[in-house]
Short mmCIF file of C-alpha atoms in Angstrom, two decimals:
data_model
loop_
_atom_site.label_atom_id
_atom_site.label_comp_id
_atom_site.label_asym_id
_atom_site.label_seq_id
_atom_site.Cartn_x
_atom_site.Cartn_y
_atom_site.Cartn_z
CA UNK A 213 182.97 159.76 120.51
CA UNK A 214 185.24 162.51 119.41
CA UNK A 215 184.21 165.22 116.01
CA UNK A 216 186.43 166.82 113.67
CA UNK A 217 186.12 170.16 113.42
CA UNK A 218 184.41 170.10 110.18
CA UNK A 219 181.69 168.25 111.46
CA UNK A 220 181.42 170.39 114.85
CA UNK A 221 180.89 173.23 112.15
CA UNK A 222 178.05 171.24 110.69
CA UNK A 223 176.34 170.63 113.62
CA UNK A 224 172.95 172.53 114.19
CA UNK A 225 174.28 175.30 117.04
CA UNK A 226 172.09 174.01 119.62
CA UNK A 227 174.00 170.77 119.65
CA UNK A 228 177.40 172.45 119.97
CA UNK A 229 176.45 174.51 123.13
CA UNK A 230 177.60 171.97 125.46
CA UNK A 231 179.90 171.86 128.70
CA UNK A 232 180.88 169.84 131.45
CA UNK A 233 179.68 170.03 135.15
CA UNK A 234 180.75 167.92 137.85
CA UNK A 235 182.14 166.03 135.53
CA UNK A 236 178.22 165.63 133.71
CA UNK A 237 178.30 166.78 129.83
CA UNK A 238 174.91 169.15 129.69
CA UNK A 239 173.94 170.39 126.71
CA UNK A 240 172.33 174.63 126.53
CA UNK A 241 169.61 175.35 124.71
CA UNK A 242 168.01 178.83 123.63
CA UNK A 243 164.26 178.33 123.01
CA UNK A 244 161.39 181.01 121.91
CA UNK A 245 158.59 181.30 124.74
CA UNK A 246 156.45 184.06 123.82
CA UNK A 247 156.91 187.01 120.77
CA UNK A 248 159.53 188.75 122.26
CA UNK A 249 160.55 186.54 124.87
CA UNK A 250 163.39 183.33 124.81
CA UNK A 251 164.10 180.27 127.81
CA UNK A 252 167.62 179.34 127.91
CA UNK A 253 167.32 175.61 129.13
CA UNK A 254 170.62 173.78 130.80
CA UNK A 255 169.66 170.15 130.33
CA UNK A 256 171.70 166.94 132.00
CA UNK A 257 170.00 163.56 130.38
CA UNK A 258 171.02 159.99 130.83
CA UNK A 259 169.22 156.92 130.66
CA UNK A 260 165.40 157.57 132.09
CA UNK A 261 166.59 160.29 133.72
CA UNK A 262 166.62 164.24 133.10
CA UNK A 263 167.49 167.18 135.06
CA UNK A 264 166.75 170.42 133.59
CA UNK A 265 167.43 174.27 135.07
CA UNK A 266 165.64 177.14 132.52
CA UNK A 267 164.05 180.29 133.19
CA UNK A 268 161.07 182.23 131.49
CA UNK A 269 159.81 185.85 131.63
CA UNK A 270 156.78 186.37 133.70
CA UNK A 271 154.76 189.02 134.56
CA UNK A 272 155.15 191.79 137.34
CA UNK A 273 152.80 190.17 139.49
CA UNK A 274 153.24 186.83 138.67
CA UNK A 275 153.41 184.35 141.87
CA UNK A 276 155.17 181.49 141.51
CA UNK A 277 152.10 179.88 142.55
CA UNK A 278 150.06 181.43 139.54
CA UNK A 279 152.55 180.50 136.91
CA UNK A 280 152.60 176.95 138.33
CA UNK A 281 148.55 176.65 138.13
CA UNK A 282 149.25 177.67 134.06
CA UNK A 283 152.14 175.12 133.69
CA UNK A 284 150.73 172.11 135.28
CA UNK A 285 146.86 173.13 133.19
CA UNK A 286 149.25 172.28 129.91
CA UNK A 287 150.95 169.84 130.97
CA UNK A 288 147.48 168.11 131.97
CA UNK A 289 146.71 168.83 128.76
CA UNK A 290 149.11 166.66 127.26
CA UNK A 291 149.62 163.51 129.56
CA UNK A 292 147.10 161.88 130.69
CA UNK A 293 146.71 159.79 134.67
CA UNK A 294 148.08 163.12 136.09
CA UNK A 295 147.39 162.95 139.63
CA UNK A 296 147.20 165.91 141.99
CA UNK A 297 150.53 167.16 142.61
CA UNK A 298 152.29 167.47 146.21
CA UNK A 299 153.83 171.02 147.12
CA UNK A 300 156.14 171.84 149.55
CA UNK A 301 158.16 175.77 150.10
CA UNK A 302 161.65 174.92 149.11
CA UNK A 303 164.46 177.81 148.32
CA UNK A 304 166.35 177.76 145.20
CA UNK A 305 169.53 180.12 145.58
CA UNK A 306 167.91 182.24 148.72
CA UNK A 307 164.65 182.92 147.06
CA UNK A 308 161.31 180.76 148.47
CA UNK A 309 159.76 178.91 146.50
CA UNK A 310 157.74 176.05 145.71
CA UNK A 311 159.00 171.96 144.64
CA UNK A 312 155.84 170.35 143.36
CA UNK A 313 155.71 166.66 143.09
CA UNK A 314 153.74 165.10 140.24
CA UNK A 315 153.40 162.18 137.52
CA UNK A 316 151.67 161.87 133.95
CA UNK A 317 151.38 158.87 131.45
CA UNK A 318 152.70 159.96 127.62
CA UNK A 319 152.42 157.20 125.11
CA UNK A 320 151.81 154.88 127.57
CA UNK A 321 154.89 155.78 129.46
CA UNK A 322 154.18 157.02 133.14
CA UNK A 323 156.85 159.46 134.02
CA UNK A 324 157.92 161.01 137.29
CA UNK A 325 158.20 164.79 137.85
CA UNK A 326 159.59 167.38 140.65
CA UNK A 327 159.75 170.45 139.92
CA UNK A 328 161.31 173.32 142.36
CA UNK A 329 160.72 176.71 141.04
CA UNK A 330 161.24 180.36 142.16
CA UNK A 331 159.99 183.81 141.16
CA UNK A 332 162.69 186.63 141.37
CA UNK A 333 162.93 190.00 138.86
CA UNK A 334 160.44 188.72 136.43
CA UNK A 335 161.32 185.44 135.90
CA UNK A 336 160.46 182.27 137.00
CA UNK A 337 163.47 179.99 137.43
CA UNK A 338 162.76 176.19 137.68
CA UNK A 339 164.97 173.08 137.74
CA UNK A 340 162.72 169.77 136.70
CA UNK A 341 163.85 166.22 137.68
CA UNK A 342 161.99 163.93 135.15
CA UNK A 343 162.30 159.62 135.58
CA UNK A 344 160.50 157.16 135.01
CA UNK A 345 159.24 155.20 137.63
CA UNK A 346 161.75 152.18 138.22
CA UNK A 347 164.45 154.84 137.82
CA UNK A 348 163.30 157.56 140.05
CA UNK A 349 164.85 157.07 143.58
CA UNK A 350 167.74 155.74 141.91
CA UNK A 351 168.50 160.36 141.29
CA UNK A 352 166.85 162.07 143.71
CA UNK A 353 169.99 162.92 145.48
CA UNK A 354 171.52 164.27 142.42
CA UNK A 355 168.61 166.53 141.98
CA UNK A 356 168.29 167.25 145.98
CA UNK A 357 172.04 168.46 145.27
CA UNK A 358 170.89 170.00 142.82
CA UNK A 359 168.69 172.11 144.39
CA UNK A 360 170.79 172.74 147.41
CA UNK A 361 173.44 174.11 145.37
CA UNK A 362 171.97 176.53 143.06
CA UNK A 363 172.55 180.27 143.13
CA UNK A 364 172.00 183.38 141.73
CA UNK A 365 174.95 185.70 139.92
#
């Protein structure tokens, strides 16, 4: 599918903030998280299958262990049959950190969830790996790449 250029200037400018990586088209997104505060969100999405990088502002003594116990209260809050997530120490671009290992049911959907997240200068950086079930081992290695590969600039 190919735009003109008058319809790439139509386009809301979330949907034109898009580029290719290893040969994936991912689209960028800037989203408000707090008064003052944004998440830039790098999102890769195909069919029942996401993987997501973003980063929020946290505060100074914010553990990625504390900001995980917050995240995972809200997202109980929405889903429902949320079992009791798995954690194990994982290191995302030479900074420990935690990959927790969870599911939820939305709309009668059940979805699978890892997410690997890291705490460095204020931020928390996560990458998320959402599937649903019959879907789910199919791109774990693309999100175990994932992981392996990411860095810090």
């Amino acid at each position: 599918m190919k735009f003109t250029n008058e319809e790439t200037l139509k386009m809301a400018t979330t949907f034109k903030k898009q580029f290719i990586a290893n040969g994936l088209v991912t689209h960028v997104m800037k989203r408000k998280s707090a008064k003052n505060s944004f998440c830039y969100e790098i999102r890769y999405r195909s069919n029942r299958f996401c993987i997501s990088a973003a980063a929020n502002g946290v505060a100074a003594d914010e553990t990625v262990e504390t900001w995980w116990d917050g995240f995972y209260e809200k997202f109980a809050s929405v889903y429902s049959d949320c079992g009791e997530p798995e954690s194990t120490d994982v290191t995302l671009g030479g900074t420990d950190g935690e990959k927790y290992t969870f599911s939820g049911t939305l709309n009668g959907q059940e979805y699978k969830y890892i997410i690997a997240a890291c705490v460095r200068g204020g931020y928390v950086y996560y990458l998320t790996y959402t599937s649903t079930p019959d879907y789910y081992e199919n791109h774990l290695d693309e999100f175990d790449k994932t992981v392996e590969n990411f860095s810090f600039r």
